[in-house]
Amino acid sequence: MAKLPIITLPDPLLRRESAAVERVDDELQRLIEDMLETMYDAPGIGLAAIQVAVPRRLFVVDIATGDEPKSPIAMINPEIVEVIGEDLRSHEEGCLSIPEVYAEIERPNAVRVRYIDRNGQPAELLAEGLMATVVQHEYDHLNGKLFIDFLSRLKRDRIIKKMTKQKARESDPARV
């Protein structure tokens, strides 16, 4: 296993729609393991393949906290097939690709998602609460959408400008 570099805003790859995974093989299994190691190390509770510069429809999630045993899930070619009910949930979201930025985002409280599991088998999950939020957040990544897209244009533009300046400083420390 290896920790992978996480790409950050304003990297244009984050706005790219990811392509379907064509086969579940040893290479994909390695990617899943590397993504889990990267996510746990960050630390995070979800990570899409596009965030490690792999534009494929895959993400990993684990919302276990504290002393709870790890319970990672890999979702390959996920599809949100149903929003359950009309209840919305507000949650302060962050993103490993937009470090140190957090915002209250409102999303459906429950969704049904179909996917292929890491063994290549069809699976379905009724995600509720935090799991629903994480699934929707990571699913958005696969479509080139970021949580800041739910903010006002002014707030979103400020965050993008800040991240762009930060990236420029990192690539050219002499630049202020």
XYZ file of C-alpha atoms in Angstrom:
176
model
C 0.000 0.000 0.000
C 1.051 3.559 -0.642
C -0.159 6.996 0.250
C -1.119 8.898 -2.881
C -0.823 12.654 -3.427
C -4.186 14.415 -3.196
C -4.755 17.055 -5.848
C -6.189 20.365 -4.691
C -8.142 23.263 -6.091
C -7.575 24.897 -8.602
C -6.393 21.703 -10.365
C -8.679 21.445 -13.428
C -8.851 17.656 -13.075
C -11.237 18.191 -10.133
C -13.786 19.601 -12.594
C -13.537 16.657 -14.978
C -16.234 14.012 -15.179
C -14.804 10.605 -14.352
C -15.038 7.643 -16.724
C -16.568 4.299 -15.763
C -14.381 1.597 -14.278
C -14.216 -1.173 -16.868
C -13.040 -4.091 -14.758
C -12.374 -5.050 -11.180
C -8.855 -6.455 -11.246
C -5.678 -6.517 -9.144
C -4.713 -3.022 -10.299
C -8.070 -1.635 -9.124
C -7.713 -3.491 -5.803
C -4.314 -1.821 -5.287
C -5.833 1.565 -6.089
C -8.623 0.962 -3.553
C -6.110 -0.028 -0.849
C -3.927 3.003 -1.643
C -6.965 5.299 -1.571
C -8.026 3.926 1.817
C -4.534 4.422 3.237
C -4.488 7.960 1.814
C -7.946 8.750 3.209
C -7.145 7.431 6.704
C -3.815 9.264 6.757
C -5.299 12.622 5.651
C -7.508 12.088 7.781
C -10.813 11.952 5.938
C -14.027 9.942 5.745
C -14.322 9.803 1.957
C -12.048 9.999 -1.073
C -12.856 9.880 -4.778
C -10.366 8.487 -7.291
C -10.318 11.823 -9.126
C -8.834 13.374 -5.969
C -5.748 11.234 -6.460
C -5.653 12.150 -10.159
C -7.368 8.968 -11.371
C -10.453 10.002 -13.389
C -12.450 6.820 -12.762
C -15.873 6.376 -11.149
C -14.700 5.051 -7.798
C -14.717 6.319 -4.247
C -14.043 4.965 -0.779
C -15.815 5.851 2.460
C -15.514 5.021 6.130
C -17.519 7.022 8.649
C -16.414 4.991 11.700
C -15.226 7.250 14.503
C -13.161 6.934 17.644
C -12.938 3.376 18.923
C -15.353 1.976 16.338
C -13.747 -0.628 14.083
C -12.918 0.571 10.593
C -15.649 -0.248 8.104
C -14.419 0.860 4.693
C -16.646 0.681 1.643
C -15.440 0.991 -1.940
C -18.092 2.033 -4.448
C -17.273 1.332 -8.091
C -19.423 2.985 -10.788
C -21.895 4.240 -8.163
C -25.257 5.623 -9.138
C -27.625 7.443 -6.806
C -30.898 5.871 -7.875
C -33.281 7.404 -5.370
C -33.591 10.238 -2.911
C -35.586 8.865 0.022
C -38.147 11.279 1.444
C -37.947 15.041 1.502
C -35.891 15.495 4.677
C -32.746 17.536 4.277
C -29.668 17.379 6.457
C -27.291 20.262 7.071
C -23.682 19.308 7.719
C -20.433 21.229 7.888
C -18.559 19.753 4.943
C -14.897 19.934 4.145
C -12.855 18.354 1.389
C -9.355 16.937 1.218
C -8.972 18.724 -2.136
C -9.937 22.081 -0.614
C -7.956 22.052 2.638
C -9.016 24.186 5.591
C -12.303 25.256 3.965
C -15.570 24.257 5.609
C -19.183 25.230 4.947
C -22.669 24.182 6.019
C -24.187 22.299 3.086
C -27.751 21.022 2.919
C -28.353 17.700 1.164
C -31.024 14.984 1.181
C -30.874 12.992 4.428
C -31.269 9.601 2.731
C -30.344 8.199 -0.680
C -30.233 4.779 -2.277
C -27.013 4.075 -4.160
C -26.228 1.160 -6.476
C -22.635 0.257 -7.152
C -20.213 -2.552 -7.762
C -18.371 -3.627 -4.635
C -14.655 -4.323 -4.468
C -15.326 -8.008 -5.224
C -16.968 -7.081 -8.522
C -20.475 -7.828 -7.247
C -23.542 -5.579 -7.674
C -24.504 -3.923 -4.397
C -27.004 -1.435 -3.080
C -26.935 0.732 0.021
C -29.572 2.834 1.716
C -27.390 5.652 3.034
C -28.788 7.861 5.764
C -27.458 10.758 7.818
C -23.702 11.241 7.645
C -23.273 8.301 5.239
C -25.768 9.918 2.833
C -23.864 13.202 3.013
C -20.516 11.527 2.331
C -21.891 9.404 -0.525
C -23.399 12.482 -2.197
C -20.220 14.528 -1.667
C -18.003 11.836 -3.224
C -20.520 11.123 -5.983
C -20.411 14.815 -6.898
C -16.622 14.518 -7.312
C -17.168 11.882 -10.002
C -19.198 14.440 -11.936
C -16.713 17.301 -11.558
C -18.740 19.022 -8.851
C -17.346 20.309 -5.549
C -19.123 21.115 -2.285
C -18.286 24.798 -2.776
C -20.597 24.750 -5.820
C -23.480 24.795 -3.311
C -22.298 28.161 -1.959
C -23.093 31.590 -3.314
C -21.039 32.652 -6.310
C -19.255 35.282 -4.199
C -18.187 32.791 -1.500
C -17.171 30.202 -4.091
C -15.122 32.742 -6.082
C -13.338 33.893 -2.897
C -12.367 30.323 -2.034
C -11.135 29.626 -5.577
C -9.136 32.869 -5.610
C -7.579 32.058 -2.227
C -6.660 28.515 -3.325
C -5.239 29.785 -6.636
C -3.023 32.313 -4.821
C -1.909 29.660 -2.341
C -1.015 27.250 -5.166
C 0.974 30.011 -6.917
C 2.933 30.735 -3.705
C 3.701 27.027 -3.269
C 4.995 26.682 -6.822
C 7.020 29.929 -6.664
C 7.980 30.812 -3.059
C 9.668 34.046 -4.223
C 6.271 35.263 -5.431
C 4.185 37.080 -2.827
